[in-house]
PDB file of C-alpha atoms in Angstrom:
ATOM      1  CA  MET A 289       0.000   0.000   0.000  1.00 35.00           C
ATOM      2  CA  ILE A 290       2.844   2.386   0.740  1.00 37.00           C
ATOM      3  CA  GLN A 291       4.492   1.612  -2.599  1.00 39.00           C
ATOM      4  CA  LEU A 292       1.228   2.306  -4.418  1.00 37.00           C
ATOM      5  CA  PHE A 293       0.907   5.646  -2.630  1.00 37.00           C
ATOM      6  CA  LEU A 294       4.477   6.560  -3.536  1.00 38.00           C
ATOM      7  CA  PHE A 295       3.803   5.664  -7.154  1.00 39.00           C
ATOM      8  CA  PHE A 296       0.764   7.915  -7.283  1.00 43.00           C
ATOM      9  CA  GLY A 297       2.708  10.548  -5.367  1.00 44.00           C
ATOM     10  CA  LYS A 298       5.364  10.570  -8.089  1.00 46.00           C
ATOM     11  CA  VAL A 299       2.738  10.781 -10.819  1.00 44.00           C
ATOM     12  CA  ALA A 300       0.958  13.597  -8.992  1.00 46.00           C
ATOM     13  CA  ALA A 301       4.255  15.437  -8.441  1.00 46.00           C
ATOM     14  CA  PHE A 302       5.063  15.111 -12.143  1.00 45.00           C
ATOM     15  CA  CYS A 303       1.649  16.455 -13.139  1.00 48.00           C
ATOM     16  CA  LEU A 304       1.942  19.372 -10.727  1.00 48.00           C
ATOM     17  CA  VAL A 305       5.083  20.437 -12.536  1.00 47.00           C
ATOM     18  CA  ALA A 306       3.824  19.650 -16.042  1.00 52.00           C
ATOM     19  CA  VAL A 307       0.942  21.928 -16.905  1.00 54.00           C
ATOM     20  CA  SER A 308       0.490  19.859 -20.063  1.00 64.00           C
ATOM     21  CA  CYS A 309      -1.387  17.348 -17.887  1.00 73.00           C
ATOM     22  CA  LEU A 310      -4.250  19.860 -18.021  1.00 79.00           C
ATOM     23  CA  THR A 311      -4.463  19.742 -21.812  1.00 83.00           C
ATOM     24  CA  PRO A 312      -7.366  17.206 -21.785  1.00 84.00           C
ATOM     25  CA  ALA A 313      -9.408  19.487 -19.510  1.00 85.00           C
ATOM     26  CA  GLN A 314      -8.713  22.459 -21.766  1.00 86.00           C
ATOM     27  CA  TYR A 315      -9.691  20.385 -24.812  1.00 86.00           C
ATOM     28  CA  ILE A 316     -13.001  19.335 -23.212  1.00 86.00           C
ATOM     29  CA  ILE A 317     -13.831  22.941 -22.329  1.00 87.00           C
ATOM     30  CA  ARG A 318     -12.981  24.113 -25.848  1.00 88.00           C
ATOM     31  CA  GLN A 319     -15.137  21.363 -27.403  1.00 86.00           C
ATOM     32  CA  HIS A 320     -18.028  22.286 -25.112  1.00 83.00           C
ATOM     33  CA  ILE A 321     -17.811  25.920 -26.187  1.00 82.00           C
ATOM     34  CA  GLU A 322     -17.509  25.122 -29.890  1.00 84.00           C
ATOM     35  CA  GLU A 323     -20.138  22.383 -30.109  1.00 83.00           C
ATOM     36  CA  ALA A 324     -22.611  22.262 -27.218  1.00 79.00           C
ATOM     37  CA  THR A 325     -22.969  26.003 -26.752  1.00 74.00           C
ATOM     38  CA  HIS A 326     -23.180  26.490 -30.509  1.00 72.00           C
ATOM     39  CA  TYR A 327     -26.219  24.191 -30.776  1.00 74.00           C
ATOM     40  CA  ASP A 328     -27.913  24.759 -27.403  1.00 72.00           C
ATOM     41  CA  GLY A 329     -27.029  28.386 -26.860  1.00 69.00           C
ATOM     42  CA  PRO A 330     -25.590  29.894 -23.686  1.00 72.00           C
ATOM     43  CA  ARG A 331     -27.525  28.362 -20.802  1.00 78.00           C
ATOM     44  CA  CYS A 332     -25.096  28.581 -17.902  1.00 82.00           C
ATOM     45  CA  PRO A 333     -26.696  30.304 -14.886  1.00 84.00           C
ATOM     46  CA  MET A 334     -23.372  31.907 -13.938  1.00 86.00           C
ATOM     47  CA  TYR A 335     -21.381  34.891 -15.189  1.00 86.00           C
ATOM     48  CA  PRO A 336     -18.823  34.345 -16.520  1.00 87.00           C
ATOM     49  CA  SER A 337     -20.039  31.032 -17.900  1.00 87.00           C
ATOM     50  CA  CYS A 338     -18.483  27.939 -16.372  1.00 88.00           C
ATOM     51  CA  ALA A 339     -16.579  27.232 -19.591  1.00 90.00           C
ATOM     52  CA  THR A 340     -15.118  30.745 -19.735  1.00 90.00           C
ATOM     53  CA  TYR A 341     -14.337  30.597 -16.016  1.00 92.00           C
ATOM     54  CA  GLY A 342     -12.615  27.226 -16.472  1.00 93.00           C
ATOM     55  CA  GLN A 343     -10.549  28.397 -19.437  1.00 92.00           C
ATOM     56  CA  LYS A 344      -9.334  31.486 -17.617  1.00 93.00           C
ATOM     57  CA  ALA A 345      -8.734  29.668 -14.319  1.00 92.00           C
ATOM     58  CA  ILE A 346      -6.673  26.869 -15.874  1.00 91.00           C
ATOM     59  CA  GLN A 347      -4.742  29.233 -18.112  1.00 90.00           C
ATOM     60  CA  GLU A 348      -3.837  31.611 -15.285  1.00 90.00           C
ATOM     61  CA  HIS A 349      -3.530  29.257 -12.290  1.00 89.00           C
ATOM     62  CA  GLY A 350      -2.860  25.738 -13.612  1.00 89.00           C
ATOM     63  CA  TRP A 351      -3.936  22.998 -11.224  1.00 89.00           C
ATOM     64  CA  LEU A 352      -5.423  25.441  -8.729  1.00 91.00           C
ATOM     65  CA  GLY A 353      -7.574  26.791 -11.554  1.00 90.00           C
ATOM     66  CA  PHE A 354      -8.670  23.263 -12.442  1.00 92.00           C
ATOM     67  CA  LEU A 355      -9.720  22.640  -8.831  1.00 91.00           C
ATOM     68  CA  LEU A 356     -11.562  25.970  -8.712  1.00 92.00           C
ATOM     69  CA  THR A 357     -13.451  24.970 -11.873  1.00 92.00           C
ATOM     70  CA  VAL A 358     -14.428  21.587 -10.436  1.00 91.00           C
ATOM     71  CA  ASP A 359     -15.532  23.285  -7.207  1.00 89.00           C
ATOM     72  CA  ARG A 360     -17.692  25.715  -9.153  1.00 89.00           C
ATOM     73  CA  LEU A 361     -19.315  22.973 -11.235  1.00 88.00           C
ATOM     74  CA  VAL A 362     -20.099  20.874  -8.158  1.00 88.00           C
ATOM     75  CA  TYR A 363     -21.470  23.840  -6.187  1.00 82.00           C
ATOM     76  CA  ARG A 364     -23.519  25.007  -9.167  1.00 78.00           C
ATOM     77  CA  GLU A 365     -25.304  21.672  -9.293  1.00 77.00           C
ATOM     78  CA  THR A 366     -25.709  21.149  -5.553  1.00 79.00           C
ATOM     79  CA  GLY A 367     -25.753  24.606  -3.956  1.00 75.00           C
ATOM     80  CA  GLU A 368     -28.282  27.357  -3.603  1.00 81.00           C
ATOM     81  CA  LEU A 369     -26.933  29.937  -6.021  1.00 82.00           C
ATOM     82  CA  TYR A 370     -29.240  32.709  -4.838  1.00 80.00           C
ATOM     83  CA  ALA A 371     -27.835  32.434  -1.306  1.00 81.00           C
ATOM     84  CA  LYS A 372     -24.187  32.943  -2.322  1.00 81.00           C
ATOM     85  CA  TYR A 373     -24.117  35.088  -5.476  1.00 82.00           C
ATOM     86  CA  SER A 374     -25.502  38.414  -6.658  1.00 84.00           C
ATOM     87  CA  MET A 375     -27.903  38.230  -9.581  1.00 86.00           C
ATOM     88  CA  ILE A 376     -27.299  40.252 -12.735  1.00 85.00           C
ATOM     89  CA  HIS A 377     -29.355  40.697 -15.897  1.00 80.00           C
ATOM     90  CA  PHE A 378     -28.192  40.852 -19.508  1.00 68.00           C
ATOM     91  CA  SER A 379     -30.113  42.847 -22.062  1.00 66.00           C
ATOM     92  CA  ASP A 380     -29.692  40.140 -24.725  1.00 62.00           C
ATOM     93  CA  SER A 381     -30.567  37.180 -22.495  1.00 67.00           C
ATOM     94  CA  ASN A 382     -33.890  36.003 -21.138  1.00 75.00           C
ATOM     95  CA  TRP A 383     -32.278  34.461 -18.072  1.00 77.00           C
ATOM     96  CA  PRO A 384     -30.655  36.183 -15.102  1.00 81.00           C
ATOM     97  CA  ARG A 385     -27.088  35.201 -14.239  1.00 85.00           C
ATOM     98  CA  TYR A 386     -25.267  34.827 -10.934  1.00 87.00           C
ATOM     99  CA  TYR A 387     -22.086  36.894 -10.734  1.00 87.00           C
ATOM    100  CA  ASP A 388     -19.003  34.844  -9.760  1.00 86.00           C
ATOM    101  CA  PRO A 389     -15.714  36.205 -11.148  1.00 87.00           C
ATOM    102  CA  LEU A 390     -12.501  34.200 -10.876  1.00 88.00           C
ATOM    103  CA  GLU A 391     -10.892  36.948  -8.800  1.00 85.00           C
ATOM    104  CA  ASP A 392     -13.596  36.523  -6.156  1.00 82.00           C
ATOM    105  CA  SER A 393     -12.894  32.792  -5.906  1.00 79.00           C
ATOM    106  CA  LEU A 394      -9.240  33.561  -5.185  1.00 78.00           C
ATOM    107  CA  GLY A 395     -10.066  36.259  -2.640  1.00 72.00           C
ATOM    108  CA  GLU A 396      -8.403  38.936  -4.778  1.00 65.00           C
ATOM    109  CA  SER A 397     -11.394  41.235  -4.932  1.00 60.00           C
ATOM    110  CA  ASN A 398     -14.583  42.138  -3.209  1.00 54.00           C
ATOM    111  CA  PRO A 399     -16.866  42.479  -6.235  1.00 50.00           C
ATOM    112  CA  THR A 400     -20.181  44.223  -6.233  1.00 54.00           C
ATOM    113  CA  LEU A 401     -22.685  44.780  -8.957  1.00 52.00           C
ATOM    114  CA  PHE A 402     -21.255  48.271  -9.315  1.00 53.00           C
ATOM    115  CA  SER A 403     -17.653  47.116  -9.888  1.00 51.00           C
ATOM    116  CA  THR A 404     -18.402  45.891 -13.430  1.00 51.00           C
ATOM    117  CA  ASP A 405     -20.384  47.716 -16.064  1.00 48.00           C
ATOM    118  CA  ILE A 406     -22.771  44.929 -17.021  1.00 48.00           C
ATOM    119  CA  ASN A 407     -24.102  46.897 -19.993  1.00 45.00           C
ATOM    120  CA  VAL A 408     -20.808  46.650 -21.889  1.00 44.00           C
ATOM    121  CA  LEU A 409     -20.387  42.883 -21.554  1.00 50.00           C
ATOM    122  CA  SER A 410     -20.219  41.169 -24.905  1.00 46.00           C
ATOM    123  CA  ARG A 411     -21.894  37.917 -25.815  1.00 47.00           C
ATOM    124  CA  GLU A 412     -18.527  36.138 -26.003  1.00 48.00           C
ATOM    125  CA  GLU A 413     -17.840  36.856 -22.334  1.00 48.00           C
ATOM    126  CA  TYR A 414     -20.657  34.646 -21.134  1.00 43.00           C
TER     127      TYR A 414
END
């Protein structure tokens, strides 16, 4: 059992150094954006969308970004969004969105609805 743990420890240590281990996750996110969103339209209840959040998080923070993305996806499906996030409205969307920027997840900012001009957000950002 100890040898097995050491083996996985070496693999995990290698992947922590090699950001290329995250390439499959980035590929899945890119495919989701190009195919699923193209046919179904943007239906994520969050802003930025989970795919955009995941792309930015992994690109900027590597494995920590991957874990933040997984945490967001799990909480989105199991948590009460209205209790944790502020709601925003887009002029070109029928659905309200919950505001959850990456910087807030890292504790780098204290966002409010007034810290971002929601009216200038483009369709590509969500």
